[in-house]
Short mmCIF file of C-alpha atoms in Angstrom, two decimals:
data_model
loop_
_atom_site.label_atom_id
_atom_site.label_comp_id
_atom_site.label_asym_id
_atom_site.label_seq_id
_atom_site.Cartn_x
_atom_site.Cartn_y
_atom_site.Cartn_z
CA MET A 1 14.72 21.35 -11.60
CA HIS A 2 14.02 19.19 -13.82
CA VAL A 3 17.81 18.40 -14.75
CA VAL A 4 17.82 16.08 -11.86
CA GLY A 5 15.18 13.93 -13.73
CA TYR A 6 13.97 12.87 -16.43
CA THR A 7 15.40 14.25 -19.33
CA TRP A 8 18.23 13.07 -18.69
CA PRO A 9 19.39 10.95 -21.94
CA ILE A 10 21.07 8.27 -20.23
CA ALA A 11 19.20 6.31 -18.62
CA ARG A 12 19.28 2.26 -18.73
CA ASN A 13 17.51 -0.55 -18.32
CA GLN A 14 19.96 -2.70 -16.56
CA ALA A 15 21.99 -1.69 -13.31
CA LYS A 16 25.75 -2.10 -14.24
CA THR A 17 28.08 -4.44 -12.65
CA MET A 18 31.10 -3.54 -10.12
CA SER A 19 33.34 -4.76 -12.73
CA GLU A 20 31.99 -1.69 -15.53
CA ALA A 21 32.87 1.00 -13.18
CA LEU A 22 35.42 2.60 -12.68
CA ILE A 23 36.11 2.75 -8.90
CA SER A 24 34.15 -0.54 -7.93
CA SER A 25 36.28 -1.14 -4.39
CA SER A 26 33.87 -1.02 -1.18
CA GLY A 27 36.56 1.43 -0.16
CA GLY A 28 36.43 3.73 -3.50
CA VAL A 29 32.72 4.01 -3.07
CA ILE A 30 32.21 4.61 0.28
CA ALA A 31 34.97 7.72 -0.38
CA VAL A 32 33.13 8.71 -2.90
CA LEU A 33 30.72 8.96 -0.74
CA CYS A 34 31.96 10.03 2.09
CA ALA A 35 33.89 12.71 -0.61
CA VAL A 36 30.09 14.04 -2.20
CA ALA A 37 29.07 14.97 0.93
CA ALA A 38 31.61 17.23 2.10
CA PHE A 39 32.03 18.96 -1.23
CA TRP A 40 28.80 19.79 -1.05
CA PHE A 41 29.06 21.73 2.46
CA PHE A 42 32.14 22.74 1.37
CA VAL A 43 31.17 24.99 -1.08
CA GLU A 44 27.88 25.93 0.73
CA GLN A 45 30.72 27.12 3.73
CA GLN A 46 33.35 28.87 1.88
CA THR A 47 31.02 30.11 -0.83
CA GLY A 48 28.05 31.93 1.24
CA TRP A 49 26.15 31.19 -2.44
CA LYS A 50 21.89 32.19 -1.60
CA LEU A 51 20.99 29.49 -3.34
CA PHE A 52 22.35 27.68 -0.56
CA GLN A 53 19.29 29.35 1.53
CA TYR A 54 16.16 28.09 -0.41
CA VAL A 55 18.03 24.65 -2.28
CA PRO A 56 19.98 22.73 0.74
CA PRO A 57 22.85 20.74 0.19
CA LEU A 58 20.67 17.58 0.75
CA LEU A 59 19.19 17.66 -2.97
CA PHE A 60 22.85 18.08 -4.44
CA ILE A 61 24.47 14.95 -2.48
CA TYR A 62 21.33 12.78 -3.82
CA VAL A 63 21.86 13.61 -7.02
CA THR A 64 26.51 13.76 -7.42
CA PRO A 65 25.72 9.66 -7.04
CA VAL A 66 23.06 9.35 -9.34
CA PHE A 67 25.36 11.39 -11.78
CA LEU A 68 28.43 9.32 -11.01
CA ASN A 69 26.29 5.84 -11.05
CA ASN A 70 25.08 6.26 -14.82
CA LEU A 71 27.89 7.50 -15.57
CA ASP A 72 29.96 4.61 -14.95
CA VAL A 73 31.81 6.08 -11.74
CA ILE A 74 30.52 4.02 -9.27
CA PRO A 75 28.57 0.64 -9.88
CA ALA A 76 24.65 0.37 -8.60
CA SER A 77 25.34 -2.52 -7.42
CA SER A 78 27.92 -2.95 -4.11
CA PRO A 79 28.36 -3.94 -1.07
CA VAL A 80 28.77 -0.68 0.53
CA TYR A 81 25.09 0.08 0.12
CA GLY A 82 24.43 -2.81 2.18
CA GLY A 83 26.24 -1.85 4.81
CA LEU A 84 25.23 1.67 4.46
CA SER A 85 21.13 -0.34 5.34
CA SER A 86 22.47 -2.73 8.43
CA PHE A 87 24.41 -0.44 10.44
CA ILE A 88 24.94 3.51 9.10
CA LEU A 89 20.63 4.14 9.25
CA PRO A 90 20.44 2.29 12.98
CA ALA A 91 23.58 4.09 14.33
CA PHE A 92 22.32 7.81 13.37
CA ILE A 93 18.38 7.13 14.51
CA VAL A 94 20.00 5.89 17.79
CA LEU A 95 22.11 8.91 17.14
CA MET A 96 19.45 11.41 16.94
CA LEU A 97 16.64 10.40 18.87
CA ILE A 98 19.05 10.27 22.43
CA LYS A 99 18.73 14.10 21.82
CA VAL A 100 15.10 14.26 22.02
CA ASN A 101 13.57 16.42 24.65
CA VAL A 102 9.88 16.90 24.84
CA PRO A 103 9.13 18.30 28.16
CA ALA A 104 11.47 21.05 27.32
CA ALA A 105 9.65 21.92 24.45
CA VAL A 106 6.32 21.70 25.72
CA ARG A 107 7.75 23.82 28.53
CA VAL A 108 8.36 27.16 26.34
CA MET A 109 6.00 26.25 23.27
CA GLY A 110 2.72 24.81 25.05
CA LYS A 111 0.79 24.58 22.38
CA GLY A 112 2.14 25.40 20.35
CA VAL A 113 3.63 21.62 20.38
CA LEU A 114 -0.34 20.66 19.82
CA VAL A 115 0.04 22.68 16.58
CA MET A 116 2.58 20.90 15.08
CA LEU A 117 0.87 17.75 15.83
CA MET A 118 -2.14 18.59 13.89
CA GLY A 119 0.98 19.81 11.11
CA THR A 120 2.03 15.95 11.13
CA ALA A 121 -2.04 15.16 11.73
CA GLY A 122 -1.94 17.32 8.07
CA VAL A 123 0.91 15.28 7.40
CA MET A 124 -0.59 11.73 7.04
CA VAL A 125 -3.86 13.04 5.73
CA GLY A 126 -2.77 14.62 2.98
CA GLY A 127 -0.34 12.08 1.75
CA VAL A 128 -3.09 9.43 1.20
CA LEU A 129 -5.29 11.95 -0.54
CA ALA A 130 -2.98 13.94 -2.47
CA TYR A 131 -1.33 10.33 -3.87
CA ALA A 132 -5.12 8.63 -4.49
CA ILE A 133 -5.68 11.47 -6.74
CA VAL A 134 -2.61 11.29 -8.94
CA HIS A 135 -1.50 8.38 -8.35
CA ARG A 136 -2.62 6.94 -11.62
CA TRP A 137 -0.81 8.74 -13.30
CA LEU A 138 2.25 6.74 -11.49
CA SER A 139 4.30 3.59 -11.02
CA ASP A 140 2.50 1.11 -8.61
CA ASP A 141 5.20 1.07 -6.08
CA ALA A 142 4.75 4.88 -6.07
CA TRP A 143 2.85 4.65 -2.65
CA THR A 144 6.70 3.42 -0.85
CA GLY A 145 8.10 7.44 -2.38
CA PHE A 146 5.26 8.88 -0.49
CA GLY A 147 5.85 7.09 2.43
CA ALA A 148 9.10 8.16 2.16
CA LEU A 149 7.90 11.94 1.45
CA ALA A 150 5.70 11.80 4.61
CA GLY A 151 8.58 10.50 6.55
CA SER A 152 10.64 13.88 5.65
CA TRP A 153 7.88 16.23 6.83
CA ILE A 154 6.77 14.60 9.82
CA GLY A 155 10.71 14.37 10.98
CA GLY A 156 13.46 14.71 8.74
CA THR A 157 15.47 13.38 6.55
CA GLY A 158 16.55 9.80 8.74
CA ASN A 159 13.10 9.76 9.39
CA MET A 160 12.90 9.55 5.43
CA ALA A 161 15.94 7.36 5.34
CA ALA A 162 14.55 5.05 7.77
CA THR A 163 11.05 4.86 6.76
CA SER A 164 12.27 4.42 2.80
CA GLU A 165 14.35 0.83 4.30
CA MET A 166 10.82 -0.23 6.33
CA LEU A 167 9.38 0.34 3.57
CA GLY A 168 11.17 -0.75 0.91
CA THR A 169 11.29 2.40 -1.58
CA PRO A 170 12.68 2.11 -4.99
CA PRO A 171 15.58 3.77 -4.64
CA GLU A 172 13.88 6.02 -7.88
CA GLN A 173 10.92 6.29 -5.91
CA PHE A 174 13.73 8.30 -3.34
CA GLY A 175 14.75 10.63 -5.37
CA LEU A 176 11.25 11.52 -6.62
CA ALA A 177 10.71 12.24 -2.97
CA VAL A 178 13.58 14.22 -2.78
CA LEU A 179 12.98 16.73 -5.52
CA ALA A 180 10.02 17.06 -4.29
CA ASP A 181 11.16 17.67 -0.90
CA ASN A 182 13.28 20.09 -2.41
CA VAL A 183 11.29 22.18 -4.50
CA ILE A 184 8.44 22.25 -2.14
CA TYR A 185 11.14 24.18 0.86
CA ILE A 186 11.51 26.80 -2.43
CA VAL A 187 8.34 27.25 -1.88
CA TRP A 188 7.50 26.96 1.71
CA LEU A 189 10.35 28.10 3.73
CA PRO A 190 9.25 32.37 1.92
CA ILE A 191 5.90 31.54 2.77
CA LEU A 192 6.81 30.73 6.73
CA LEU A 193 9.02 33.47 7.23
CA ALA A 194 6.57 36.67 4.93
CA SER A 195 4.01 35.28 8.23
CA LYS A 196 5.42 37.62 9.81
CA ASN A 197 4.55 40.28 8.40
CA PHE A 198 1.32 38.86 9.71
CA ALA A 199 2.12 38.64 13.42
CA ASP A 200 -0.98 41.10 14.45
CA ARG A 201 -3.87 40.38 12.49
CA PHE A 202 -3.31 36.90 12.47
CA ASN A 203 -2.84 36.45 17.01
CA ALA A 204 -6.12 38.84 16.65
CA TRP A 205 -7.24 36.12 13.95
CA ALA A 206 -6.42 33.09 16.90
CA ARG A 207 -7.74 35.00 19.12
CA VAL A 208 -4.52 34.63 20.56
CA PRO A 209 -3.46 35.47 24.71
CA GLU A 210 -1.21 38.96 25.83
CA ASP A 211 0.66 37.25 27.55
CA ARG A 212 1.30 34.30 25.88
CA ILE A 213 4.51 35.65 23.53
CA ARG A 214 6.18 36.84 26.95
CA MET A 215 6.03 33.88 29.19
CA MET A 216 7.39 31.82 25.45
CA GLU A 217 10.32 34.42 26.40
CA SER A 218 10.60 33.88 30.20
CA ALA A 219 10.82 30.27 29.89
CA ALA A 220 12.75 29.81 26.52
CA ALA A 221 15.41 32.00 28.07
CA LEU A 222 15.59 29.05 31.03
CA ILE A 223 16.91 26.59 28.52
CA SER A 224 20.24 25.69 28.16
CA GLU A 225 21.84 24.47 25.24
CA GLU A 226 25.20 24.04 25.86
CA GLU A 227 27.36 21.00 25.87
CA HIS A 228 30.25 20.11 27.30
CA ALA A 229 33.68 19.54 24.74
CA PRO A 230 33.10 16.08 23.48
CA ALA A 231 35.85 13.92 25.14
CA MET A 232 37.41 10.74 23.48
CA ARG A 233 35.43 8.97 25.72
CA ASP A 234 32.28 10.16 24.68
CA TYR A 235 32.65 8.48 21.26
CA LEU A 236 33.64 5.89 23.03
CA TYR A 237 30.69 5.42 25.02
CA LEU A 238 27.69 6.78 21.90
CA ALA A 239 29.30 3.56 19.34
CA ALA A 240 28.89 0.86 22.35
CA ILE A 241 24.72 2.56 22.54
CA ALA A 242 24.52 2.37 19.07
CA VAL A 243 25.66 -0.64 17.97
CA GLY A 244 24.13 -2.05 20.57
CA VAL A 245 20.68 -1.44 20.50
CA THR A 246 21.36 -1.76 16.58
CA TRP A 247 22.35 -5.54 17.17
CA PHE A 248 19.74 -6.31 20.27
CA SER A 249 16.60 -4.94 17.79
CA SER A 250 18.38 -6.61 15.04
CA GLU A 251 17.73 -10.05 16.96
CA LEU A 252 14.41 -8.81 19.31
CA ALA A 253 13.41 -7.43 15.04
CA ALA A 254 14.03 -11.36 14.04
CA VAL A 255 12.21 -13.09 16.51
CA LEU A 256 9.70 -10.48 16.71
CA TYR A 257 9.02 -11.32 12.66
CA ALA A 258 8.57 -15.37 13.27
CA SER A 259 6.18 -14.54 15.12
CA VAL A 260 3.72 -12.89 14.68
CA SER A 261 3.89 -12.97 10.92
CA ALA A 262 3.25 -17.28 11.94
CA LYS A 263 0.29 -16.28 13.39
CA VAL A 264 -1.32 -13.39 11.19
CA SER A 265 0.30 -13.83 7.73
CA ALA A 266 -1.86 -10.60 6.88
CA LEU A 267 0.55 -8.46 8.40
CA GLU A 268 4.21 -9.20 6.85
CA VAL A 269 3.12 -6.31 4.47
CA VAL A 270 2.92 -4.16 6.45
CA LEU A 271 5.97 -5.74 9.62
CA SER A 272 8.75 -6.90 7.68
CA GLU A 273 11.74 -7.29 9.63
CA SER A 274 13.51 -4.83 8.90
CA THR A 275 10.02 -2.62 9.89
CA TRP A 276 10.33 -4.47 13.01
CA ARG A 277 14.07 -3.88 13.70
CA ILE A 278 13.93 -0.46 12.85
CA LEU A 279 10.48 0.51 15.25
CA LEU A 280 12.73 -1.40 17.99
CA ILE A 281 15.87 1.34 17.22
CA THR A 282 13.68 4.04 17.40
CA THR A 283 11.60 3.06 20.80
CA ILE A 284 14.72 1.92 22.28
CA SER A 285 16.11 5.26 21.86
CA LEU A 286 13.56 7.45 22.96
CA LEU A 287 13.43 5.12 26.39
CA LEU A 288 17.76 6.13 25.91
CA SER A 289 16.76 9.87 25.75
CA ILE A 290 15.05 9.64 28.67
CA THR A 291 18.10 8.63 30.49
CA PRO A 292 21.72 10.57 31.69
CA VAL A 293 22.82 9.58 28.12
CA SER A 294 21.39 11.67 26.30
CA LYS A 295 24.12 14.41 27.65
CA LEU A 296 26.59 13.11 26.27
CA PRO A 297 27.31 15.85 22.86
CA ASN A 298 28.01 16.34 19.57
CA ALA A 299 25.56 12.60 19.39
CA THR A 300 22.94 14.86 17.00
CA ALA A 301 25.75 15.84 14.40
CA LEU A 302 27.41 12.77 14.07
CA GLY A 303 24.03 11.22 13.61
CA THR A 304 23.09 14.28 10.74
CA ALA A 305 26.63 13.59 9.10
CA MET A 306 25.51 9.65 8.62
CA ILE A 307 22.33 10.93 7.13
CA TYR A 308 24.34 12.69 4.32
CA VAL A 309 26.64 9.28 3.74
CA PHE A 310 23.92 7.70 3.28
CA VAL A 311 21.48 9.65 1.30
CA ALA A 312 24.49 9.85 -0.86
CA GLY A 313 24.55 5.89 -1.02
CA MET A 314 20.91 5.78 -1.87
CA GLY A 315 21.23 8.30 -5.04
CA ALA A 316 24.08 5.62 -6.32
CA ARG A 317 21.54 2.88 -6.64
CA ALA A 318 19.14 5.17 -8.60
CA THR A 319 19.10 5.18 -12.02
CA VAL A 320 17.12 8.35 -14.12
CA ASP A 321 14.16 5.75 -15.37
CA GLY A 322 11.86 6.79 -13.08
CA PHE A 323 11.71 10.45 -12.72
CA GLY A 324 9.28 10.12 -16.07
CA GLN A 325 7.00 9.99 -12.61
CA ALA A 326 7.97 13.54 -11.58
CA PRO A 327 5.80 16.20 -12.85
CA ALA A 328 2.65 14.04 -11.12
CA PHE A 329 4.65 13.44 -8.22
CA LEU A 330 5.41 17.32 -7.71
CA LEU A 331 1.28 18.08 -8.22
CA GLY A 332 0.61 15.30 -5.44
CA ALA A 333 2.89 17.12 -3.65
CA PHE A 334 2.14 20.96 -3.80
CA MET A 335 -1.98 19.42 -3.33
CA TRP A 336 -0.28 17.66 -0.59
CA ILE A 337 1.59 20.84 1.17
CA PHE A 338 -1.39 23.40 1.94
CA ILE A 339 -3.38 19.84 3.27
CA HIS A 340 -0.85 20.49 6.27
CA GLY A 341 -0.77 23.73 6.06
CA ALA A 342 -4.37 24.13 6.50
CA PHE A 343 -3.82 21.83 9.56
CA CYS A 344 -1.52 23.66 11.07
CA LEU A 345 -3.71 26.40 10.81
CA ALA A 346 -6.64 24.69 12.46
CA GLY A 347 -4.28 24.05 15.38
CA ALA A 348 -3.67 27.80 15.91
CA ARG A 349 -7.17 28.67 15.73
CA LEU A 350 -8.08 25.99 18.30
CA PHE A 351 -5.26 26.68 20.49
CA ARG A 352 -4.68 30.28 20.18
CA VAL A 353 -1.13 29.40 19.30
CA ASP A 354 0.58 32.53 17.66
CA VAL A 355 1.54 32.98 14.02
CA HIS A 356 5.36 32.96 15.20
CA SER A 357 5.23 29.09 17.03
CA ALA A 358 2.91 28.17 14.57
CA ALA A 359 5.64 29.18 11.28
CA ILE A 360 7.70 26.52 13.63
CA ALA A 361 5.76 24.29 13.98
CA SER A 362 5.12 24.28 10.74
CA ALA A 363 9.02 24.27 10.27
CA ALA A 364 9.79 21.25 12.51
CA ASN A 365 7.71 18.64 10.17
CA ILE A 366 8.52 20.27 6.68
CA GLY A 367 11.48 21.05 7.07
CA ALA A 368 12.96 20.18 10.48
CA ALA A 369 16.01 20.63 12.66
CA ALA A 370 17.70 21.97 9.14
CA SER A 371 14.19 24.40 8.96
CA ALA A 372 13.10 24.79 12.05
CA PRO A 373 16.30 27.11 13.34
CA ILE A 374 15.92 28.99 10.65
CA VAL A 375 12.67 30.67 11.50
CA ALA A 376 12.19 30.90 14.14
CA ALA A 377 15.77 32.81 14.16
CA PHE A 378 13.39 35.41 11.89
CA HIS A 379 10.60 35.30 13.73
CA ARG A 380 11.80 35.13 17.41
CA PRO A 381 15.83 34.49 18.45
CA SER A 382 14.54 33.85 20.93
CA LEU A 383 12.85 30.33 20.22
CA VAL A 384 15.88 28.62 18.40
CA PRO A 385 16.78 26.54 20.55
CA VAL A 386 13.20 25.04 21.73
CA SER A 387 12.96 25.27 17.92
CA ILE A 388 15.41 21.98 17.53
CA LEU A 389 13.64 20.27 20.09
CA MET A 390 10.24 20.16 18.42
CA ALA A 391 11.93 19.14 15.43
CA LEU A 392 13.63 16.05 17.44
CA ILE A 393 10.09 15.45 18.74
CA GLY A 394 9.20 15.37 15.24
CA TYR A 395 11.76 12.64 13.92
CA ALA A 396 10.61 10.67 16.70
CA LEU A 397 7.29 10.52 15.59
CA GLY A 398 8.14 9.79 12.19
CA ASN A 399 9.77 7.05 12.38
CA TYR A 400 6.23 5.41 13.57
CA LEU A 401 4.14 7.15 11.82
CA ALA A 402 5.85 7.73 7.77
CA PRO A 403 5.60 4.01 7.85
CA LEU A 404 2.21 4.37 8.15
CA THR A 405 0.67 6.89 6.52
CA GLY A 406 2.11 5.01 3.18
CA HIS A 407 0.23 2.22 3.67
CA LEU A 408 -2.26 3.69 4.28
CA ALA A 409 -2.18 5.21 0.92
CA ARG A 410 -1.41 2.53 -0.92
CA ILE A 411 -4.55 0.60 1.32
CA ALA A 412 -6.78 3.77 0.37
CA VAL A 413 -6.75 3.19 -3.72
CA GLY A 414 -6.73 -0.73 -3.14
CA GLN A 415 -3.03 -1.49 -3.82
#
């Protein structure tokens, strides 16, 4: 994994101007970013390489533009990158969150949802503790990278992107978060899968009621996640909702930021205008999830596609200079993940939850919608639909709790 980082010899101290890049027009840059995201999913689909089971396309989608940037193929500065933050990021937040269905997840998983929340608490506590231990070997802005990684581990890649926007995470720190996310995934996913082999002993240790799994299976059978084929008007509805929520939230964020900053100037560091904007978008989208808007088809797929283009854009802005911090950052991430795991175990014991639910709960945090179904399919295939709902609950929490984690880490070391 280190080939992504600090050993590459072409690092430079200054970002290139657009005129120095081979492809510098806005149309060309966005075409390259979309092509990079599409290419790696095409490779995954066509080859069926087992590599992608352990290293998701996300890492390659981030790293490829880093190379293209440093090889002068695309610029490190382009209006496209600002456009991704202004338009693509809020759009995918809306599209993902309008599909959250908390009641359905609670009906099936019961106290398994509480284990997931314990895992979320473990991510927050672990992030602060790990940063306090390793920050001396990191740059002063590394807390923003820890906040971005907390976003991924509470809800998913979309939360990582949104949190990086709220915290002003530099591209180099975002790259470290992506690297750590994928390295930990390689270790953590096999642990979650292998936990099935200890189901009987685990369930006895956790004092799981005998009828819990039967009741979960029965409740899962009642969930219907089928969507009708999207029509043209559905895309218009989704576009109108995403753009409308973004516009309203942006206008209101400017007012709230000015008002709050004038009264309590100390809050400017925590509640920037960008933070207000994303928190408002998140909250409004969650409110829409309990309306008929949640029935619109294809919203999650569209939102996920936008996330990967956004991540490619983050890679395009990065240089390789910051990757010398990778060993310390990864050390902190390994400490962090096992603190999360300890919280999940404590939650399973406290709430008497089976190993299958506990594994899915952890995957819903750490791997989100990409990994939770994999873990569910291996443990209990009937729980695949609800595992996605669990991941979306994490997505709903991430935009609130991940930036808080970053700021708590910063405060803990006096920065």
